[in-house]
């Protein structure tokens, strides 16, 4: 069986990445999203094992020592990491795998996996991202501002990506994302 291809999707918090990915996955059955580990506190609307594997700082550090991560990074004070084993397994099974990870993690993967395809999703401007985060209502203002500052730094790295999608019109962005994934999956 042909191996699947690895994809990275990054972009500032509030760019709409998760919603786009969830909608894309409803149609593209040969794609799966990798489930990350994080030390971030669980939100009310999240489920353990669905959105993330939520773990303690101690358990996360143990996973680092055991070399279980393809990549990991600290983002706004919390640790996030992609487990190598489950990603490898999915790829071997012929699935294309999407990593929704930040720019620091993306750069680590790019070093290790030469044929990774990297997509950057951006809002029209960061104030639009701020508005989305406010509407989402999961973060206090201080956390939102931390995320916007991190997003501003992340925007500097969009030049390292293979493709940039502006999430200005949602349906257009969704169509663009589907087209990119479908076109690149067999390469
Ligand atoms: P959130 O807290 O909003 O779920 O995620 C914050 C940021 O961490 C987002 O940019 C998200 O893409 C990124 N992220 C999620 N999982 C991982 C991961 O496994 N590794 C890295 N490096 N970043 C991740």
Coordinates of N, CA and C and ligand atoms in Angstrom, one line a residue:
X1 N 0.8 -1.2 0.0 CA 0.0 0.0 0.0 C 0.9 1.3 0.0
X2 N 0.5 2.3 -0.8 CA 1.3 3.5 -0.8 C 1.1 4.2 0.5
X3 N 2.2 4.8 1.0 CA 2.2 5.6 2.2 C 1.4 6.9 2.0
X4 N 0.8 7.4 3.1 CA 0.2 8.7 3.0 C 1.2 9.8 3.1
X5 N 0.7 11.0 2.9 CA 1.6 12.2 2.9 C 1.3 13.0 4.2
X6 N 2.3 13.6 4.7 CA 2.2 14.5 5.9 C 1.9 15.9 5.5
X7 N 0.9 16.5 6.2 CA 0.6 18.0 5.9 C 0.7 18.7 7.2
X8 N 1.1 20.0 7.2 CA 1.1 20.8 8.4 C 0.1 22.0 8.1
X9 N -0.7 22.3 9.0 CA -1.5 23.5 8.9 C -1.2 24.4 10.1
X10 N -0.7 25.6 9.9 CA -0.4 26.5 11.0 C -1.2 27.8 10.7
X11 N -1.0 28.7 11.7 CA -1.6 30.1 11.5 C -2.0 30.6 12.9
X12 N -2.1 31.9 12.9 CA -2.4 32.6 14.2 C -3.7 32.0 14.9
X13 N -3.7 32.0 16.2 CA -4.9 31.6 16.9 C -6.0 32.6 16.5
X14 N -7.2 32.0 16.2 CA -8.3 32.9 15.7 C -8.4 33.0 14.2
X15 N -7.5 32.3 13.5 CA -7.5 32.3 12.1 C -8.6 31.4 11.5
X16 N -9.1 30.5 12.4 CA -10.2 29.6 12.0 C -9.7 28.2 11.5
X17 N -8.5 27.9 11.9 CA -7.8 26.6 11.4 C -8.7 25.4 11.8
X18 N -9.0 25.3 13.1 CA -9.7 24.1 13.6 C -11.0 23.9 12.9
X19 N -11.8 24.9 12.7 CA -13.1 24.8 12.0 C -12.9 24.4 10.6
X20 N -12.0 25.0 9.9 CA -11.7 24.6 8.5 C -11.3 23.1 8.4
X21 N -10.4 22.7 9.3 CA -9.9 21.3 9.3 C -11.1 20.3 9.6
X22 N -11.8 20.6 10.6 CA -13.0 19.8 10.9 C -13.9 19.6 9.7
X23 N -14.2 20.7 9.0 CA -15.1 20.7 7.9 C -14.5 19.9 6.7
X24 N -13.2 20.1 6.5 CA -12.5 19.4 5.4 C -12.5 17.9 5.7
X25 N -12.3 17.5 6.9 CA -12.2 16.1 7.2 C -13.6 15.3 7.0
X26 N -14.7 16.1 7.0 CA -16.0 15.5 6.7 C -16.0 15.0 5.3
X27 N -15.3 15.6 4.4 CA -15.3 15.2 3.0 C -14.2 14.4 2.6
X28 N -13.0 14.7 3.1 CA -11.8 14.0 2.6 C -11.5 12.8 3.5
X29 N -12.0 11.6 3.1 CA -12.0 10.4 4.0 C -10.6 9.8 4.1
X30 N -9.7 10.2 3.1 CA -8.4 9.6 3.2 C -7.4 10.5 4.0
X31 N -8.0 11.4 4.7 CA -7.1 12.3 5.6 C -7.5 12.1 7.1
X32 N -6.5 12.2 7.9 CA -6.8 12.2 9.4 C -6.0 13.2 10.1
X33 N -6.5 13.7 11.2 CA -5.8 14.7 11.9 C -5.1 14.0 13.1
X34 N -3.8 14.4 13.3 CA -3.1 13.8 14.4 C -3.6 14.4 15.7
X35 N -3.6 13.6 16.8 CA -4.1 14.0 18.1 C -2.8 14.4 18.9
X36 N -2.8 15.7 19.3 CA -1.6 16.1 20.1 C -1.7 15.9 21.6
X37 N -0.6 16.0 22.2 CA -0.6 16.1 23.7 C -0.5 17.5 24.1
X38 N -1.1 17.9 25.2 CA -0.9 19.3 25.7 C -1.0 19.4 27.2
X39 N -0.3 20.4 27.7 CA -0.4 20.6 29.2 C -1.4 21.8 29.4
X40 N -2.0 22.3 28.3 CA -3.0 23.4 28.5 C -4.2 22.9 29.2
X41 N -4.8 23.7 30.1 CA -6.0 23.2 30.8 C -7.1 22.9 29.7
X42 N -8.0 21.9 30.0 CA -9.1 21.6 29.1 C -10.1 22.7 29.2
X43 N -10.7 23.0 28.0 CA -11.8 24.0 28.0 C -13.1 23.3 28.1
X44 N -14.2 24.0 28.5 CA -15.5 23.4 28.7 C -16.0 22.6 27.5
X45 N -15.7 23.1 26.3 CA -16.3 22.5 25.1 C -15.4 21.4 24.6
X46 N -14.3 21.0 25.3 CA -13.4 20.0 24.8 C -13.5 18.7 25.5
X47 N -13.1 17.7 24.8 CA -13.1 16.3 25.4 C -11.7 15.7 25.3
X48 N -11.3 15.1 26.4 CA -10.1 14.3 26.5 C -10.0 13.3 25.4
X49 N -9.0 13.2 24.6 CA -8.9 12.2 23.6 C -9.5 12.5 22.3
X50 N -10.3 13.7 22.3 CA -10.9 14.1 21.0 C -10.2 15.3 20.5
X51 N -10.1 16.3 21.4 CA -9.4 17.6 21.0 C -7.9 17.4 21.2
X52 N -7.5 16.9 22.4 CA -6.1 16.7 22.7 C -6.0 15.5 23.7
X53 N -4.8 15.1 23.9 CA -4.6 14.3 25.1 C -4.0 15.3 26.2
X54 N -4.8 15.6 27.1 CA -4.4 16.6 28.2 C -3.6 15.9 29.2
X55 N -2.4 16.3 29.4 CA -1.5 15.7 30.4 C -0.9 16.7 31.3
X56 N -0.3 16.2 32.4 CA 0.4 17.1 33.3 C 1.8 17.5 32.7
X57 N 2.4 18.5 33.3 CA 3.7 18.9 32.9 C 4.7 17.8 33.1
X58 N 4.5 17.1 34.2 CA 5.5 16.0 34.5 C 5.4 14.9 33.5
X59 N 4.1 14.5 33.1 CA 4.0 13.5 32.1 C 4.5 13.9 30.7
X60 N 4.3 15.2 30.4 CA 4.8 15.7 29.1 C 6.3 15.6 29.1
X61 N 6.9 16.0 30.2 CA 8.4 16.0 30.2 C 8.9 14.6 30.1
X62 N 8.2 13.6 30.7 CA 8.6 12.2 30.6 C 8.5 11.8 29.1
X63 N 7.5 12.2 28.4 CA 7.4 11.8 27.0 C 8.5 12.4 26.2
X64 N 8.9 13.6 26.5 CA 10.1 14.2 25.8 C 11.3 13.4 26.1
X65 N 11.5 13.0 27.4 CA 12.7 12.2 27.7 C 12.7 10.9 27.0
X66 N 11.5 10.3 26.8 CA 11.4 9.0 26.1 C 11.4 9.1 24.6
X67 N 11.6 10.4 24.1 CA 11.7 10.7 22.7 C 10.5 10.2 21.9
X68 N 9.3 10.5 22.5 CA 8.1 10.1 21.9 C 7.5 11.1 20.9
X69 N 8.1 12.3 20.8 CA 7.5 13.3 20.0 C 8.2 13.5 18.6
X70 N 7.4 13.7 17.6 CA 8.0 14.1 16.3 C 8.5 15.6 16.4
X71 N 7.7 16.3 17.1 CA 8.0 17.7 17.5 C 7.3 18.1 18.7
X72 N 7.8 19.1 19.4 CA 7.0 19.7 20.5 C 7.4 21.2 20.7
X73 N 6.6 22.0 21.3 CA 6.9 23.4 21.4 C 6.1 24.0 22.6
X74 N 6.6 25.1 23.1 CA 5.9 25.8 24.2 C 5.2 27.0 23.5
X75 N 3.9 27.1 23.7 CA 3.1 28.1 23.1 C 2.2 28.8 24.1
X76 N 2.4 30.1 24.3 CA 1.7 30.9 25.3 C 1.7 30.2 26.7
X77 N 2.8 29.7 27.1 CA 3.0 29.1 28.4 C 2.6 27.7 28.6
X78 N 2.1 27.0 27.5 CA 1.8 25.6 27.6 C 2.5 24.8 26.6
X79 N 2.7 23.5 26.9 CA 3.5 22.6 26.0 C 2.5 21.9 25.1
X80 N 2.9 21.7 23.9 CA 2.1 21.0 22.9 C 3.1 20.0 22.1
X81 N 2.6 18.8 21.8 CA 3.5 17.9 21.1 C 2.8 16.9 20.2
X82 N 3.4 16.5 19.1 CA 2.9 15.5 18.2 C 3.5 14.2 18.5
X83 N 2.8 13.1 18.8 CA 3.4 11.8 19.0 C 3.8 11.2 17.7
X84 N 5.1 10.7 17.7 CA 5.6 10.1 16.4 C 4.9 8.8 16.0
X85 N 4.7 8.0 17.0 CA 4.2 6.6 16.7 C 2.9 6.6 16.0
X86 N 1.9 7.3 16.5 CA 0.6 7.3 15.9 C 0.6 7.9 14.5
X87 N 1.4 8.9 14.3 CA 1.5 9.6 13.0 C 2.1 8.6 12.0
X88 N 3.2 7.9 12.4 CA 3.8 6.9 11.5 C 2.9 5.8 11.1
X89 N 2.1 5.4 12.1 CA 1.2 4.3 11.9 C 0.1 4.7 10.8
X90 N -0.4 5.8 11.0 CA -1.5 6.3 10.0 C -0.9 6.4 8.6
X91 N 0.3 7.0 8.5 CA 1.0 7.1 7.2 C 1.2 5.8 6.6
X92 N 1.7 4.8 7.4 CA 1.9 3.5 6.8 C 0.6 2.8 6.3
X93 N -0.5 3.2 7.0 CA -1.8 2.6 6.6 C -2.4 3.3 5.4
X94 N -1.6 4.3 4.8 CA -2.0 5.0 3.6 C -2.8 6.2 3.8
X95 N -3.0 6.6 5.1 CA -3.8 7.8 5.4 C -2.9 9.0 5.2
X96 N -3.4 10.1 4.7 CA -2.7 11.4 4.7 C -3.0 12.1 6.1
X97 N -1.9 12.6 6.7 CA -2.1 13.1 8.1 C -1.9 14.6 8.2
X98 N -2.8 15.2 8.9 CA -2.7 16.7 9.1 C -2.3 17.0 10.5
X99 N -1.2 17.8 10.6 CA -0.7 18.2 11.9 C -1.2 19.7 12.0
X100 N -2.0 20.0 13.0 CA -2.4 21.4 13.2 C -1.5 21.9 14.3
X101 N -0.4 22.5 13.9 CA 0.7 22.8 14.9 C 1.2 24.2 14.7
X102 N 1.9 24.8 15.7 CA 2.4 26.1 15.6 C 3.6 26.2 14.7
X103 N 4.1 27.4 14.5 CA 5.2 27.6 13.6 C 6.5 26.9 14.1
X104 N 6.8 27.0 15.4 CA 8.0 26.4 15.9 C 8.0 24.9 15.7
X105 N 6.9 24.2 15.9 CA 6.8 22.8 15.6 C 6.9 22.5 14.1
X106 N 6.3 23.4 13.3 CA 6.3 23.1 11.9 C 7.8 23.1 11.4
X107 N 8.6 24.0 11.9 CA 10.0 24.1 11.5 C 10.8 22.8 11.9
X108 N 10.4 22.3 13.0 CA 11.1 21.0 13.4 C 10.7 19.9 12.5
X109 N 9.4 19.8 12.1 CA 9.0 18.7 11.2 C 9.6 18.9 9.8
X110 N 9.7 20.1 9.4 CA 10.2 20.4 8.0 C 11.7 19.9 8.0
X111 N 12.4 20.0 9.1 CA 13.8 19.5 9.1 C 13.9 18.0 9.0
X112 N 12.8 17.3 9.5 CA 12.9 15.8 9.6 C 12.2 15.2 8.4
X113 N 11.1 15.8 7.9 CA 10.3 15.1 6.9 C 10.4 16.0 5.6
X114 N 11.2 15.6 4.7 CA 11.5 16.5 3.5 C 10.3 16.8 2.7
X115 N 9.4 15.8 2.5 CA 8.2 16.0 1.6 C 7.0 16.4 2.3
X116 N 7.1 17.0 3.5 CA 5.9 17.5 4.2 C 5.4 18.7 3.4
X117 N 4.0 18.9 3.3 CA 3.5 20.0 2.6 C 2.9 21.0 3.7
X118 N 3.3 22.2 3.6 CA 3.0 23.2 4.7 C 2.0 24.3 4.3
X119 N 0.9 24.3 5.0 CA -0.2 25.3 4.6 C -0.3 26.3 5.8
X120 N -0.3 27.6 5.5 CA -0.5 28.6 6.5 C -1.9 29.3 6.3
X121 N -2.7 29.3 7.3 CA -4.0 29.9 7.3 C -3.9 31.2 8.0
X122 N -4.3 32.3 7.3 CA -4.2 33.6 8.0 C -5.6 34.3 8.0
X123 N -5.8 35.1 9.0 CA -7.0 36.0 8.9 C -6.6 37.2 8.1
X124 N -7.6 38.0 7.6 CA -7.3 39.2 6.8 C -6.3 40.1 7.6
X125 N -6.6 40.2 9.0 CA -5.8 41.0 9.8 C -5.9 40.4 11.2
X126 N -5.0 40.8 12.1 CA -5.0 40.2 13.5 C -6.2 40.7 14.3
X127 N -6.7 41.9 14.0 CA -7.9 42.3 14.8 C -9.1 41.5 14.4
X128 N -9.1 40.9 13.2 CA -10.2 39.9 12.9 C -10.0 38.6 13.7
X129 N -8.8 38.2 13.9 CA -8.5 37.0 14.7 C -8.9 37.3 16.2
X130 N -8.6 38.5 16.7 CA -9.0 38.9 18.0 C -10.5 38.8 18.2
X131 N -11.3 39.3 17.2 CA -12.7 39.3 17.3 C -13.2 37.8 17.3
X132 N -12.6 37.0 16.5 CA -13.0 35.6 16.5 C -12.8 34.9 17.9
X133 N -11.6 35.2 18.5 CA -11.3 34.7 19.8 C -12.3 35.2 20.8
X134 N -12.7 36.5 20.7 CA -13.7 37.0 21.7 C -15.0 36.3 21.5
X135 N -15.4 36.1 20.3 CA -16.7 35.5 20.0 C -16.7 34.1 20.5
X136 N -15.6 33.4 20.4 CA -15.4 32.0 20.8 C -15.7 31.9 22.3
X137 N -15.2 32.9 23.0 CA -15.5 33.0 24.4 C -14.8 32.0 25.3
X138 N -13.7 31.4 24.9 CA -13.1 30.4 25.7 C -11.9 31.0 26.4
X139 N -11.4 32.2 26.1 CA -10.2 32.7 26.7 C -10.5 34.1 27.3
X140 N -9.9 34.4 28.5 CA -10.0 35.7 29.0 C -9.2 36.7 28.2
X141 N -9.4 38.0 28.4 CA -8.8 39.0 27.5 C -7.3 38.9 27.5
X142 N -6.7 38.7 28.7 CA -5.2 38.6 28.8 C -4.7 37.5 28.0
X143 N -5.4 36.3 28.0 CA -4.9 35.2 27.2 C -5.1 35.5 25.7
X144 N -6.2 36.2 25.4 CA -6.4 36.6 23.9 C -5.3 37.5 23.5
X145 N -4.8 38.4 24.3 CA -3.8 39.3 23.9 C -2.4 38.6 23.7
X146 N -2.2 37.6 24.6 CA -1.0 36.7 24.5 C -1.0 36.0 23.1
X147 N -2.2 35.5 22.8 CA -2.3 34.7 21.5 C -2.2 35.7 20.3
X148 N -2.7 36.9 20.4 CA -2.5 37.8 19.3 C -1.1 38.2 19.1
X149 N -0.3 38.4 20.2 CA 1.1 38.7 20.1 C 1.8 37.5 19.5
X150 N 1.5 36.3 19.9 CA 2.1 35.1 19.3 C 1.8 35.0 17.9
X151 N 0.6 35.3 17.5 CA 0.1 35.3 16.1 C 0.9 36.3 15.3
X152 N 1.2 37.4 15.8 CA 1.9 38.5 15.1 C 3.3 37.9 14.7
X153 N 3.9 37.2 15.7 CA 5.2 36.6 15.4 C 5.1 35.5 14.4
X154 N 4.0 34.7 14.5 CA 3.8 33.6 13.6 C 3.7 34.1 12.1
X155 N 3.1 35.3 12.0 CA 2.9 35.8 10.6 C 4.2 36.1 9.9
X156 N 5.3 36.3 10.7 CA 6.6 36.6 10.1 C 7.1 35.3 9.4
X157 N 6.6 34.1 9.8 CA 7.1 32.9 9.3 C 6.3 32.3 8.1
X158 N 5.3 33.0 7.7 CA 4.5 32.5 6.6 C 5.2 32.2 5.3
X159 N 6.4 32.9 5.2 CA 7.2 32.8 4.0 C 7.8 31.4 3.9
X160 N 7.9 30.7 4.9 CA 8.4 29.3 4.9 C 7.4 28.3 4.4
X161 N 6.2 28.7 4.2 CA 5.1 27.7 3.9 C 4.9 27.5 2.4
X162 N 4.4 26.4 2.0 CA 4.2 26.1 0.6 C 3.0 26.9 0.0
X163 N 2.1 27.2 0.9 CA 0.8 27.8 0.4 C 0.2 28.6 1.6
X164 N -0.4 29.7 1.2 CA -1.0 30.6 2.2 C -2.5 30.7 1.8
X165 N -3.4 30.5 2.8 CA -4.8 30.6 2.5 C -5.3 31.7 3.4
X166 N -6.0 32.7 2.8 CA -6.6 33.8 3.6 C -8.0 33.4 4.0
X167 N -8.3 33.3 5.2 CA -9.7 33.0 5.7 C -10.5 34.3 5.8
X168 N -10.8 34.8 4.6 CA -11.6 36.0 4.6 C -13.0 35.7 4.3
X169 N -13.3 34.9 3.3 CA -14.6 34.3 3.0 C -14.5 32.8 3.4
X170 N -15.3 32.4 4.3 CA -15.1 31.0 4.9 C -15.2 29.9 3.8
X171 N -16.3 30.0 3.0 CA -16.5 29.0 2.0 C -15.4 28.9 0.9
X172 N -14.9 30.1 0.6 CA -13.8 30.1 -0.4 C -12.5 29.5 0.3
X173 N -12.3 29.8 1.5 CA -11.1 29.3 2.2 C -11.2 27.7 2.3
X174 N -12.4 27.3 2.6 CA -12.7 25.8 2.7 C -12.4 25.1 1.4
X175 N -12.9 25.7 0.3 CA -12.7 25.1 -1.0 C -11.2 25.1 -1.4
X176 N -10.5 26.2 -1.1 CA -9.1 26.3 -1.3 C -8.3 25.2 -0.6
X177 N -8.7 25.1 0.7 CA -8.0 24.1 1.5 C -8.2 22.7 0.9
X178 N -9.4 22.4 0.6 CA -9.7 21.0 0.0 C -8.9 20.8 -1.2
X179 N -8.9 21.8 -2.1 CA -8.2 21.7 -3.4 C -6.7 21.5 -3.1
X180 N -6.1 22.2 -2.2 CA -4.7 22.1 -1.9 C -4.4 20.6 -1.4
X181 N -5.2 20.2 -0.5 CA -4.9 18.9 0.1 C -5.1 17.8 -1.0
X182 N -6.2 17.9 -1.8 CA -6.4 16.8 -2.8 C -5.3 16.8 -3.9
X183 N -4.9 18.0 -4.2 CA -3.9 18.1 -5.3 C -2.5 17.6 -4.8
X184 N -2.2 17.8 -3.6 CA -0.9 17.5 -3.1 C -0.7 16.1 -2.5
X185 N -1.9 15.5 -2.2 CA -1.8 14.2 -1.5 C -1.0 13.1 -2.2
X186 N -1.2 13.0 -3.5 CA -0.5 11.9 -4.2 C 0.9 12.2 -4.6
X187 N 1.5 13.3 -4.3 CA 2.8 13.7 -4.8 C 3.9 13.1 -4.0
Ligands
LIG1 P1 -4.9 25.9 21.3 O1 -4.5 26.1 22.7 O2 -5.7 27.0 20.7 O3 -5.6 24.5 21.1 O4 -3.6 25.7 20.4 C1 -2.6 26.7 20.5 C2 -1.6 26.6 19.3 O5 -0.9 25.3 19.5 C3 -2.2 26.5 18.0 O6 -1.4 27.3 17.1 C4 -2.1 25.0 17.6 O7 -2.0 24.8 16.2 C5 -0.8 24.7 18.3 N1 -0.7 23.2 18.5 C6 -1.6 22.3 18.8 N2 -1.1 21.1 18.9 C7 0.2 21.2 18.7 C8 1.3 20.3 18.7 O8 1.2 19.1 18.9 N3 2.6 20.9 18.5 C9 2.8 22.2 18.3 N4 4.0 22.6 18.1 N5 1.8 23.1 18.3 C10 0.5 22.6 18.5

